[in-house]
Amino acid sequence: MMAPSAIARKARKEADGNATAWLLAPGVLWTVFFCLLPLSVIFLVSCATRGTYGGIVWDFSLDNYRDLLHALYGRIFGQSLLLASLTTIICLAMGFPLAYYIARLSPRRQAVWLVLVMVPFWTNFLVRTYAWIFILRTEGLMNTVLLKLGLISAPIEILYSNTAVVLGLVYGYLPFMILPLYAAIERVDRSLIEAAWDLYADRWSVFRRVLVPLTKPGIVAGCVLVFIPSLGAFITPDLLGGARSMMVGNLIQHEYLIARDWPLGSALSMVLMALVMGAMIWYFRAQSAADGKRRAS
Amino acid sequence: MADLSIDIRTLIKRHGATLAVDHVTLGVRRGEFFSILGPSGAGKSSLLRMLAGFETPDSGEIFIDGQLMAGVPPNRRPVNLVFQSYALFPHLSVAGNVAFGLEMKRIPRGEIEARVAATLELVQMGDKRDRRPGQLSGGEQQRVALARALVNRPAVVLLDEPLAALDQQLRQQMQVELKSIQAQVGITFVCVTHHQEEALALSDRLAVMHQGQVVQVGRPQDLYESPATHFVAQFIGTSNELRGTLRDPHVGQAILTCDHPGLSGKVRVAMPSDLQSGAAVALILRPERVRLASNGEGTAFDNAVPGTVEALRYLGSGWRCVVRITEQIAWTIHLPNHANGLVPWKVGDPVSVQWNVSDGTVLPLP
């Protein structure tokens, strides 16, 4: 026999357990069916081979992965990493001052600026990227204006180059940098900045010794949010990049849709994902090791 | 003047339409504990922020250690501020916080270590040097904030409401410590506070600010015993007040005719040399300057006013007694503990409130 209060407690616990299960179910099911399952399918496909007319032949082998060791793929992966890193660095360098400026405004003005930062999201990304073609091309807006102003004597050939790709990526992902940075900077107590200033720190030292350590979670979040989609981007390099600006995203798209080599495309996807995950794990390992060391010293 | 740590000359600062700091001229001597006391909005924080360099004066000059501070940013000023919220860097250890200023000044590593250790000993935080600010109590954070300023050996340490964030008991203890640390290091302290007891207890001298102006500067006893204005008298300590008009000046004395209904009889007061007959004034009497006698007894004092005991509170050192004089006026009177905590009156007793002319201060009403 259980005491009435114990029964009530047990019943409540069961009810709590049921509620937890019901609240978790949609998220868990979604993840399983739409993330893990397709991912498993892609992995299986990556171990198959391409049929003569583009189908999938289910014979298990790791040949696709071996094929990826070819220098051509290495170059495209390297190029992707380079362009994504460049995009992240530029976004960080441009985003930080802007986020700092917004975070120091009055709440009303902050709201206005944040809406302005998010306005581009209201239009389709593809359309916005096409707009960049009109701006950048030889007879485009940029060259016309610069020529009319006499600032240049010949049009700048910028479209269909890595420069245009980075430009487009920075344009597309800058808000993903600004928003987490803003959230982090906004939380920093203003008197901490003043305290550092009072303790003989110049602007650079205030930034490096106080602002950066205190906003690190925002910096990391912003970099992850920019770097990962940049690495896998395919619309921007497809539209703004030239033949030599191919990124992993385009390659995967090419293998799936043009070459109809699903197994190779799947293998590429798996490698890309492994790269991103490896980089993240390495970063967080290094981070916690550094934290541990600092705490011990 | 070489003996001044801080020399402020006709400083003016506007915040919008209001004069936050209104023609302030002030000198702080080397090595003294100086407080700027005033109610919130008196302009004292603005003054402090101008000393630290966070705000720029609209006009006037600030000299620190004889150097004109115009255009000198906070990081180049020989002053360090102890923030009201302490503003300790949450990502640095106690020692890291204290070392920050020295690192910015590029002091050699070995000297930093030695000075940080010595300063942490001074504030009794030597055993907590590796803690994070988040792991410290309010009092401990206060000590670290103080150490972070002292370690740089600035010409002046500025303190913004240093004890405001502490609870009452800790406050008392930190008051004593703050004063003794200041005496040990011999650095000039300038402390901004709205807490008059704190200012009186800590300071060698203090300035009282009201509506952007410095109303009076002096030692705590000067301000308490001879307040320059009615505002100072009311703001510092407890004051009993009688308002009226000066009449019949005669050899340094005058008669105060009171406006209060229910108070008959003449009150003799000292005649201030700068006032005329007919001036509206307030007579200020401190609680310990007034005596009580049973009603009807003869008196040796210049003035006697009848009243009724309304409340009695035993303090140990004496009794705090509230005497109702008229419907509007109740005075607080401090009775010393002469014999075994006995007091000859109880609540409701009629008494005579008595004092001499020299016990009161007569101040013009604004």
Short mmCIF file of C-alpha atoms in Angstrom, two decimals, chain A residues 189 191-203 205-206 208-210 213-214 291 294-295 297, chain B residues 49 54 73-75 77 79-81 83 85 87-92 100-101 103-105 132 148 152:
data_model
loop_
_atom_site.label_atom_id
_atom_site.label_comp_id
_atom_site.label_asym_id
_atom_site.label_seq_id
_atom_site.Cartn_x
_atom_site.Cartn_y
_atom_site.Cartn_z
CA ASP A 189 27.53 46.29 -19.35
CA SER A 191 30.47 50.41 -17.36
CA LEU A 192 32.86 47.54 -18.20
CA ILE A 193 33.95 49.43 -21.30
CA GLU A 194 34.36 52.58 -19.23
CA ALA A 195 36.27 50.66 -16.56
CA ALA A 196 38.75 49.40 -19.14
CA TRP A 197 39.11 52.88 -20.57
CA ASP A 198 39.67 54.27 -17.08
CA LEU A 199 42.35 51.61 -16.51
CA TYR A 200 44.52 53.05 -19.31
CA ALA A 201 43.24 50.81 -22.13
CA ASP A 202 43.19 52.44 -25.57
CA ARG A 203 40.42 51.65 -28.06
CA SER A 205 42.84 47.17 -26.00
CA VAL A 206 39.26 47.76 -24.89
CA ARG A 208 40.65 43.00 -27.66
CA ARG A 209 40.83 42.56 -23.89
CA VAL A 210 37.22 43.25 -22.88
CA PRO A 213 36.14 37.98 -24.64
CA LEU A 214 32.74 39.14 -23.43
CA ASP A 291 39.23 27.48 -20.94
CA ARG A 294 43.04 29.44 -18.15
CA ARG A 295 41.11 28.20 -15.14
CA SER A 297 46.63 28.87 -14.25
CA ARG B 49 32.47 61.73 -14.64
CA PHE B 54 33.97 60.40 -19.44
CA PRO B 73 40.94 61.03 -22.43
CA PRO B 74 40.21 58.77 -19.41
CA ASN B 75 43.04 56.37 -20.25
CA ARG B 77 44.39 60.61 -16.69
CA VAL B 79 42.88 58.94 -11.75
CA ASN B 80 41.07 55.63 -11.32
CA LEU B 81 37.38 55.21 -10.74
CA PHE B 83 32.35 52.17 -10.14
CA SER B 85 28.38 48.59 -9.77
CA ALA B 87 32.31 46.92 -13.11
CA LEU B 88 34.68 44.01 -12.52
CA PHE B 89 35.61 42.12 -15.70
CA PRO B 90 33.63 38.87 -15.43
CA HIS B 91 36.03 36.97 -17.72
CA LEU B 92 39.11 37.72 -15.62
CA PHE B 100 44.58 45.02 -15.86
CA GLY B 101 45.66 48.65 -15.41
CA GLU B 103 49.27 45.52 -18.01
CA MET B 104 47.81 48.37 -20.03
CA LYS B 105 50.64 50.61 -18.77
CA ARG B 132 36.04 34.98 -10.71
CA ARG B 148 42.02 47.50 -9.05
CA ASN B 152 47.97 51.80 -10.19
#
